Short mmCIF file of C-alpha atoms and ligand atoms in Angstrom, two decimals:
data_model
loop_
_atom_site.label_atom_id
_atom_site.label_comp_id
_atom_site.label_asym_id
_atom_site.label_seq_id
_atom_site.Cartn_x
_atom_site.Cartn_y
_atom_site.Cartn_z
CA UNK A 1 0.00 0.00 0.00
CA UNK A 2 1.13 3.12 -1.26
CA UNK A 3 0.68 6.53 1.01
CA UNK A 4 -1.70 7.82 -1.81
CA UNK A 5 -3.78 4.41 -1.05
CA UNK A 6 -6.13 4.15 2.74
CA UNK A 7 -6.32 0.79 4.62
CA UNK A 8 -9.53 -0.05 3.05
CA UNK A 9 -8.37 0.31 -0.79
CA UNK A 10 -9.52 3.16 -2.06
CA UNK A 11 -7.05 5.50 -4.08
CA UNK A 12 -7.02 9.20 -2.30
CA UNK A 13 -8.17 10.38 -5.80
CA UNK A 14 -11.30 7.85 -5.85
CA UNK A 15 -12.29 9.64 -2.45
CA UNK A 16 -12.14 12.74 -3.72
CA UNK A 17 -14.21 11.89 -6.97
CA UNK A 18 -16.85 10.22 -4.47
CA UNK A 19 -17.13 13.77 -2.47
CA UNK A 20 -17.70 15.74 -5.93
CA UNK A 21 -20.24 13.06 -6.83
CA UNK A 22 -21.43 13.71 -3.14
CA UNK A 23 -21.35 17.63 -4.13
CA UNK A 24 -22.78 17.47 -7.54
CA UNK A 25 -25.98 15.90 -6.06
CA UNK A 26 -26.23 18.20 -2.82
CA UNK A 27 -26.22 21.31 -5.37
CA UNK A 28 -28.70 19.42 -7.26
CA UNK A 29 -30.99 18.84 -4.43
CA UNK A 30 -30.80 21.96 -3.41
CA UNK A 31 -32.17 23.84 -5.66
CA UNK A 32 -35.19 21.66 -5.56
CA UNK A 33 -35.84 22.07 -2.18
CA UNK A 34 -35.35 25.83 -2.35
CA UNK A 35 -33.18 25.51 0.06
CA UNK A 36 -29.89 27.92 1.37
CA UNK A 37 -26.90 26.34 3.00
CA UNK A 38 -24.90 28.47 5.47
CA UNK A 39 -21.23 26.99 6.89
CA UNK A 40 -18.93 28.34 9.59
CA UNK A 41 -15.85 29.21 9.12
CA UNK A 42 -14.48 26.13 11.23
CA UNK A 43 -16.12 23.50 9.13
CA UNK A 44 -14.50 20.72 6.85
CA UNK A 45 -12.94 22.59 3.40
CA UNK A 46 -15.18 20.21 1.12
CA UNK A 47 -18.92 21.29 3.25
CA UNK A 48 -17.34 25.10 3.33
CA UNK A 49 -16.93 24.77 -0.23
CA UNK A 50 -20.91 23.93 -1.06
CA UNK A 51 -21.86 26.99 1.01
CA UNK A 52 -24.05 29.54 -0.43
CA UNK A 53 -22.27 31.76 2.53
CA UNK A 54 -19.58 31.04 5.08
CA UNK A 55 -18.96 33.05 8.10
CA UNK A 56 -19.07 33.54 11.94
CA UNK A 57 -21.94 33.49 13.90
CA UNK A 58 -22.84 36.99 13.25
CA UNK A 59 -22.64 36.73 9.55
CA UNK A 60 -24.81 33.64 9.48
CA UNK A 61 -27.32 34.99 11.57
CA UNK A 62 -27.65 37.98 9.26
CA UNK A 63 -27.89 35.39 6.37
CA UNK A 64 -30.46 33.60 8.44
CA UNK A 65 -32.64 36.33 8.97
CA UNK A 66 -32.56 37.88 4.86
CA UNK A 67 -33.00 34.94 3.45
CA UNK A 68 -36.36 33.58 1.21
CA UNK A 69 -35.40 29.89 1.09
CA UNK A 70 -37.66 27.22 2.14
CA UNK A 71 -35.00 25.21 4.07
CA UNK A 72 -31.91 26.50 5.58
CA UNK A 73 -29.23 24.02 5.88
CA UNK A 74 -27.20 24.78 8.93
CA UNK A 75 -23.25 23.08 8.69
CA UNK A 76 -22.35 24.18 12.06
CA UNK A 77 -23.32 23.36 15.40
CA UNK A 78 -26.71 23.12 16.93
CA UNK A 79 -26.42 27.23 18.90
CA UNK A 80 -26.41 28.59 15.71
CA UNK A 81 -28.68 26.53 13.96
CA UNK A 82 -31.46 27.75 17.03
CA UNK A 83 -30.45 31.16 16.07
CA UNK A 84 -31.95 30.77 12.75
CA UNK A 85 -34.88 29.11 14.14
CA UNK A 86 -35.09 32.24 15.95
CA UNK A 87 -34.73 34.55 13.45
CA UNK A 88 -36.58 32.85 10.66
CA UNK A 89 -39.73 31.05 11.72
CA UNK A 90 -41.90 28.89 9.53
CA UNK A 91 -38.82 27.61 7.64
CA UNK A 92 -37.15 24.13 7.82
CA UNK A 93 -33.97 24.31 9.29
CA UNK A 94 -31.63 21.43 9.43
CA UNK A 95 -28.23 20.54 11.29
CA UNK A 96 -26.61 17.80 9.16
CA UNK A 97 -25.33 15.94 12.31
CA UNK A 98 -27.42 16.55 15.84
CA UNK A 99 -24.43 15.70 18.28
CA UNK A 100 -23.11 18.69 17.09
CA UNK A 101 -23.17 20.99 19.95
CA UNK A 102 -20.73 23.59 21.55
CA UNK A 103 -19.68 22.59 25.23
CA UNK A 104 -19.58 26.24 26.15
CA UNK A 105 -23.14 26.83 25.37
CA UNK A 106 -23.98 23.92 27.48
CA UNK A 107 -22.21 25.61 30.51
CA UNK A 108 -25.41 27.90 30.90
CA UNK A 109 -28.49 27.29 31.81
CA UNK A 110 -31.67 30.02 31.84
CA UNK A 111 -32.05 29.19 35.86
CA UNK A 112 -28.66 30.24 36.81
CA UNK A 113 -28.92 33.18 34.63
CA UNK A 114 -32.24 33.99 36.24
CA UNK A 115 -30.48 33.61 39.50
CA UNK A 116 -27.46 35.90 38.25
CA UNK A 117 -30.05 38.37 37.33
CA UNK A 118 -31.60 38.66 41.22
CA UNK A 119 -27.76 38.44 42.79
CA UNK A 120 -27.35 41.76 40.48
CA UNK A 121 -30.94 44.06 40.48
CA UNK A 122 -30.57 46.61 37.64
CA UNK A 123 -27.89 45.07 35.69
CA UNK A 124 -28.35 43.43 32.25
CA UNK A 125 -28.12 40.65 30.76
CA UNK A 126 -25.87 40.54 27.36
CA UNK A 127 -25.45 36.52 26.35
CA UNK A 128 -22.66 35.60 23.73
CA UNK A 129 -24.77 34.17 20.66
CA UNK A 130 -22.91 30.70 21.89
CA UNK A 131 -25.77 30.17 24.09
CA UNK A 132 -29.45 27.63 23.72
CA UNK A 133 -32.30 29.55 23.00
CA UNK A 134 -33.76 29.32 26.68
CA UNK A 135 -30.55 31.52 27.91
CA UNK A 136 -31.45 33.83 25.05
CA UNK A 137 -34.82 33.81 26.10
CA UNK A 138 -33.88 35.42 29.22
CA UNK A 139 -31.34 37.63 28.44
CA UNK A 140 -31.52 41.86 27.26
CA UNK A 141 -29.07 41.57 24.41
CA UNK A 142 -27.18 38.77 22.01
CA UNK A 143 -23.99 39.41 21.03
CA UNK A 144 -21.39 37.86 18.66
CA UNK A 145 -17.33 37.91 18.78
CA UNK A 146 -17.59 40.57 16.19
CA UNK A 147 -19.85 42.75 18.29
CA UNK A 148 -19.45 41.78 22.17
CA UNK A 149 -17.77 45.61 22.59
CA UNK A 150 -20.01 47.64 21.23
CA UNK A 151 -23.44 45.70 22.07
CA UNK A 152 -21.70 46.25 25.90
CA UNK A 153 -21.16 50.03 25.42
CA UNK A 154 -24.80 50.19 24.14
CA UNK A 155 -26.56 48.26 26.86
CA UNK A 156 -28.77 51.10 29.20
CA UNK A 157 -27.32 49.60 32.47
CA UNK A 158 -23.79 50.40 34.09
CA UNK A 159 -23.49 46.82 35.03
CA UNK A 160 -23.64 43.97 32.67
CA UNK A 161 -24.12 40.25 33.15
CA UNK A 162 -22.18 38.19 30.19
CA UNK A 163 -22.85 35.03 29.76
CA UNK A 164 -21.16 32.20 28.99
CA UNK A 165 -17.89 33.10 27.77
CA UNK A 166 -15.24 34.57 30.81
CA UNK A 167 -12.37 35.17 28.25
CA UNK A 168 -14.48 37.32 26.26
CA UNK A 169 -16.29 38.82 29.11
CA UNK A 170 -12.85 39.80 30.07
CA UNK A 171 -11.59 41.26 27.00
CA UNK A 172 -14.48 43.25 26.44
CA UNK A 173 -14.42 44.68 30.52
CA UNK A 174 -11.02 46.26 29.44
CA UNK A 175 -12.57 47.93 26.36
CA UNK A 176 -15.88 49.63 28.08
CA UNK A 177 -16.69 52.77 30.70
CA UNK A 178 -18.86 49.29 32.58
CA UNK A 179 -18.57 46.53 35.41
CA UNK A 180 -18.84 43.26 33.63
CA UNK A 181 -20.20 40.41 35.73
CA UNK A 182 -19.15 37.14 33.76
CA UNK A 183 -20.50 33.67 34.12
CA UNK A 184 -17.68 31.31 34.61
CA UNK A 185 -17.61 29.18 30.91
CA UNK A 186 -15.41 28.85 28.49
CA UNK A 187 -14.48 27.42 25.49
CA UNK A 188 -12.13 24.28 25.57
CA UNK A 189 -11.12 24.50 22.55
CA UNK A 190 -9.40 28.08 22.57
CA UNK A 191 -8.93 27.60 27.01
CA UNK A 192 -6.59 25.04 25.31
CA UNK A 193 -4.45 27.20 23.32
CA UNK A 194 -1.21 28.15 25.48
CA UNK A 195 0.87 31.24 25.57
CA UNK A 196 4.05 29.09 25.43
CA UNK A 197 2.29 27.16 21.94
CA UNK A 198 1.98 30.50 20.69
CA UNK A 199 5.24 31.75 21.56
CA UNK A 200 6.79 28.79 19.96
CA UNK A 201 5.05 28.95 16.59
CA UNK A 202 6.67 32.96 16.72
CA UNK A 203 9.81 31.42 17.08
CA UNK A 204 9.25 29.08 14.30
CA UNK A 205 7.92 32.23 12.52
CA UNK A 206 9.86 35.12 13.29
CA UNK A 207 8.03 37.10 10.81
CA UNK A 208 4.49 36.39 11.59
CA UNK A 209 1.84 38.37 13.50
CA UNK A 210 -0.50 36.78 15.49
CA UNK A 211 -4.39 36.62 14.92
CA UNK A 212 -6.43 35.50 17.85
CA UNK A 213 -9.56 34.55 18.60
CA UNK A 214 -11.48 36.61 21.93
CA UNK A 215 -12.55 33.45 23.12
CA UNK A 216 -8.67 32.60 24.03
CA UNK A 217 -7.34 33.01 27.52
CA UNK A 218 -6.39 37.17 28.52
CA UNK A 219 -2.47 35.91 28.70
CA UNK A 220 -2.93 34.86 24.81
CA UNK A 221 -4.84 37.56 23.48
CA UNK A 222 -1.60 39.69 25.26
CA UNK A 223 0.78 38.05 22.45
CA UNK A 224 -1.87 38.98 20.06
CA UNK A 225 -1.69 41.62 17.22
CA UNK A 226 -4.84 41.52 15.44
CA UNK A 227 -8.13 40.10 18.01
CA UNK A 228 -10.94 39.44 16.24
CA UNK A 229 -14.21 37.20 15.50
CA UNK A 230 -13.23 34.20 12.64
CA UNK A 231 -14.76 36.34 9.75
CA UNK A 232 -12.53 39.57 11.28
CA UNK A 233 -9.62 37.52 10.46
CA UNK A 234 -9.90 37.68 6.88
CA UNK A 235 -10.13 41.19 6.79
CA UNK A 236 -6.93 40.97 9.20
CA UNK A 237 -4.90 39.10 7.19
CA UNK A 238 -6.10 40.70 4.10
CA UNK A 239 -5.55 44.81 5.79
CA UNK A 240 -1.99 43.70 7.33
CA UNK A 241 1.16 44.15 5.46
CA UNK A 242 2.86 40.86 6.83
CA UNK A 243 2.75 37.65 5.10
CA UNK A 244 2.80 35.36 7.53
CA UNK A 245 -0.18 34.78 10.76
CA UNK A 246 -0.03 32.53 13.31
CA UNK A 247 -3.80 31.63 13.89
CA UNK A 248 -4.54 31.02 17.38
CA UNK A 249 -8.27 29.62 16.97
CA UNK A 250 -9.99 26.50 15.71
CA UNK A 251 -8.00 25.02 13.20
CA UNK A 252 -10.84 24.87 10.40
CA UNK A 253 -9.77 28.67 10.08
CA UNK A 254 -6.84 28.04 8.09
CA UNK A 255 -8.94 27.17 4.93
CA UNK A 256 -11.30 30.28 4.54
CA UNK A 257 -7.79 32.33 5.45
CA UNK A 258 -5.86 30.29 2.89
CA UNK A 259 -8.76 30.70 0.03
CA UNK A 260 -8.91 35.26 1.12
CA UNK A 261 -5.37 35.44 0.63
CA UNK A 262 -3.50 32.87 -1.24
CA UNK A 263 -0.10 34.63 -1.43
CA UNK A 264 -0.05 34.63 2.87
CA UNK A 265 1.22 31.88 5.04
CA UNK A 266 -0.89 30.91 7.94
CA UNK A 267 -0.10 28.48 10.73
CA UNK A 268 -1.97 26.96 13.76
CA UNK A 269 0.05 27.04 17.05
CA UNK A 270 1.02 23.07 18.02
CA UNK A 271 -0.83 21.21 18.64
CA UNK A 272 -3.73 22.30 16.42
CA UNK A 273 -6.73 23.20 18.16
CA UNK A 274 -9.51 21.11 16.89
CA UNK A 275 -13.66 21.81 18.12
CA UNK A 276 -14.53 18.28 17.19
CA UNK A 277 -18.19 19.09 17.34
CA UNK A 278 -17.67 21.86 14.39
CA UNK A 279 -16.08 18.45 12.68
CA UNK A 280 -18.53 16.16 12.61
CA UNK A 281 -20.16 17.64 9.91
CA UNK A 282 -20.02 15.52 6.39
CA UNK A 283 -20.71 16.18 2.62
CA UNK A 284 -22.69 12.86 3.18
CA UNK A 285 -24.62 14.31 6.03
CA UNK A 286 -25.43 17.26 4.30
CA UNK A 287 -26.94 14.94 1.44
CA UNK A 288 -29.16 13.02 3.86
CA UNK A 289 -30.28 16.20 5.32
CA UNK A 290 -31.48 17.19 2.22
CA UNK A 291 -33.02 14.18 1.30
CA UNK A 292 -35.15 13.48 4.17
CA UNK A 293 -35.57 17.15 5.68
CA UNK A 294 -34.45 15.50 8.70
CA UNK A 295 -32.77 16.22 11.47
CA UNK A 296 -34.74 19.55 12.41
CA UNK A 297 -33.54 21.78 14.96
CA UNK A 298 -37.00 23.38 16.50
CA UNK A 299 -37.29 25.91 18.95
CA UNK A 300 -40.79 26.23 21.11
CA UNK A 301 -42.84 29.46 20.42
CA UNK A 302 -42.95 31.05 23.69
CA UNK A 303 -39.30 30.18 24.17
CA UNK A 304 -38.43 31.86 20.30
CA UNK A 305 -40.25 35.01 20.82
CA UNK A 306 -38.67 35.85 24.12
CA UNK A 307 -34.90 35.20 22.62
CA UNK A 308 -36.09 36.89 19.80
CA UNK A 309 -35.84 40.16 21.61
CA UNK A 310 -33.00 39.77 22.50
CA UNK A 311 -31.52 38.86 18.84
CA UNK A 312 -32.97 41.25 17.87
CA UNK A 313 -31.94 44.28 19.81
CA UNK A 314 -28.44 42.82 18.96
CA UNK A 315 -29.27 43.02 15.02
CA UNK A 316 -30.64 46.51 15.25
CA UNK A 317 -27.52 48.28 16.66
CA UNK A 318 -25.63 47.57 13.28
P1 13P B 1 -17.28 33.46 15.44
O1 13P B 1 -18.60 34.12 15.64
O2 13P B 1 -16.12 34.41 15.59
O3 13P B 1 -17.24 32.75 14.12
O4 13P B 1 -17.05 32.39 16.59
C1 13P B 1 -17.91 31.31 16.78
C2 13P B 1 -17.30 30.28 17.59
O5 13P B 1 -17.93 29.34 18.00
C3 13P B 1 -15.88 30.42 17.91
O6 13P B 1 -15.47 29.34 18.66
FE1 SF4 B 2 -18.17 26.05 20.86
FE2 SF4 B 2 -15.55 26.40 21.06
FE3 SF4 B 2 -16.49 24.75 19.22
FE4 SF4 B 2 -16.81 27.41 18.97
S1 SF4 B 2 -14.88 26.26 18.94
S2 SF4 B 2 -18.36 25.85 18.63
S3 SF4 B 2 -17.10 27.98 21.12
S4 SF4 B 2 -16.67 24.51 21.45
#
């Protein structure tokens, strides 16, 4: 066996016609079920390359909202996926693969939030768009990685309540005239990104500047030169004058980067920092979705008008 052959036989270049096959029909099915498919940034190169749009969270939700497609195929994890449920009822939308959720939206829960809220009369509640639509439901404002600062400044309360994220809560306390209360979560994935990994992939690129993601821990985002959500990255990469990034976020990142500017080097710090939910994700998956309409995310009425609001108020500040 060759190192262009896999254990069970197949040639690498048979795989790869079977996922254009795969992609040929998903475009074809598609269009007959009038339906829109939005990727993250993080996801596999060959479902980010069937999007109709890739982005972060905000992006998508924008795309969620605008769109007139019957079915809106969500290749991401199951947060965002209630976000367009939110923001776009009466339309079918699916997530490929339901074990697809984010661990740090699982950290909260609307009860301790409620409880946060009576610890802290008068503040507000502003909850990081990586929450479930019942923390949503009972929160003021949403907010993204590409707008946690300014959705802060805006809030009409002096103190603010962020939930789940701590990293970000902290990077956006040091950035507004406001006490920020944060709930204690995080993300593994980017918790797991060290200062000595990134300091090391410097050294290994003397030349590069370093692009990190606010969900990393305060003493990485201190090595950092450009801090910004995974769509802000592009634009990053694209403004700077250097030719070289280390990426200090998900992994996936390096595709959409590579594809924006294809004369730039980018490199993860070691080892890579892999979401495995944000993975699991297939071209196959994405067929099945589309063939049975199944599996739905759903989110109940009362529960989707409530988080609606606070969506909303998030979408109207710009
Ligand atoms: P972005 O909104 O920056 O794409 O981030 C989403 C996310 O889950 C990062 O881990
Ligand atoms: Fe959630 Fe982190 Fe994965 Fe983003 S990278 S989906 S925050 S676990």
């Amino acid at each position: 066996m060759t190192h262009h052959d896999t254990e069970v036989g197949h040639s690498i270049d048979e795989l790869l016609l079977d996922d254009a096959a795969i992609a040929e029909q998903v475009l074809k099915i598609k269009d007959e079920r009038n339906a829109v498919i939005l990727v993250h940034n993080y996801q596999r190169p060959e479902v980010q390359d069937i999007g109709d749009f890739t982005g972060d969270s905000l992006g998508l939700a924008r795309k969620a909202a605008e769109t007139d497609a019957d079915v809106i195929v969500f290749c991401g994890v199951h947060f965002m996926a209630e976000t367009a449920c939110i923001l776009s009822p009466g339309k079918v939308v699916l997530l490929p693969e339901m074990r697809a959720g984010c661990p740090m939206a699982d950290m909260a829960d609307a009860p301790g939030v409620l409880r946060m809220r009576e610890e802290n009369p008068g503040a507000m509640v502003v909850s990081y768009v990586n929450t479930t639509a019942e923390v949503k439901a009972v929160s003021d404002y949403c907010c993204t990685s590409a707008n946690a600062v300014p959705v802060v400044e805006a809030v009409p309360s002096d103190t603010v309540l962020f939930v789940p994220d701590r990293n970000l809560a902290a990077y956006v306390a040091c950035r507004v005239d406001k006490k920020v209360v944060a709930w204690d979560g995080f993300c593994p994935t980017h918790e797991n990104i060290t200062p000595t990994q990134v300091i090391e992939a410097k050294e290994a690129h003397p030349a590069a500047e370093v692009i990190a993601h606010p969900e990393c821990r305060g003493e990485v985002l201190d090595l950092a030169d450009h801090i910004r959500s995974t769509s802000g990255m592009l634009d990053a990469a694209l403004q700077s004058d250097a030719e070289e990034f280390v990426v200090a976020t998900e992994v996936g990142m390096l595709y959409p980067l590579g594809l924006a500017a294809p004369g730039k080097h980018f490199y993860s710090p070691s080892p890579e920092p892999l979401c495995p939910n944000m993975k699991l994700t297939t071209l196959s998956r994405v067929l099945w979705a589309l063939q049975t309409l199944e599996p739905r995310v759903t989110v109940p009425e009362e529960t989707r008008v409530r988080a609606l609001g606070a969506v909303e108020r998030m979408l109207a500040l710009g």
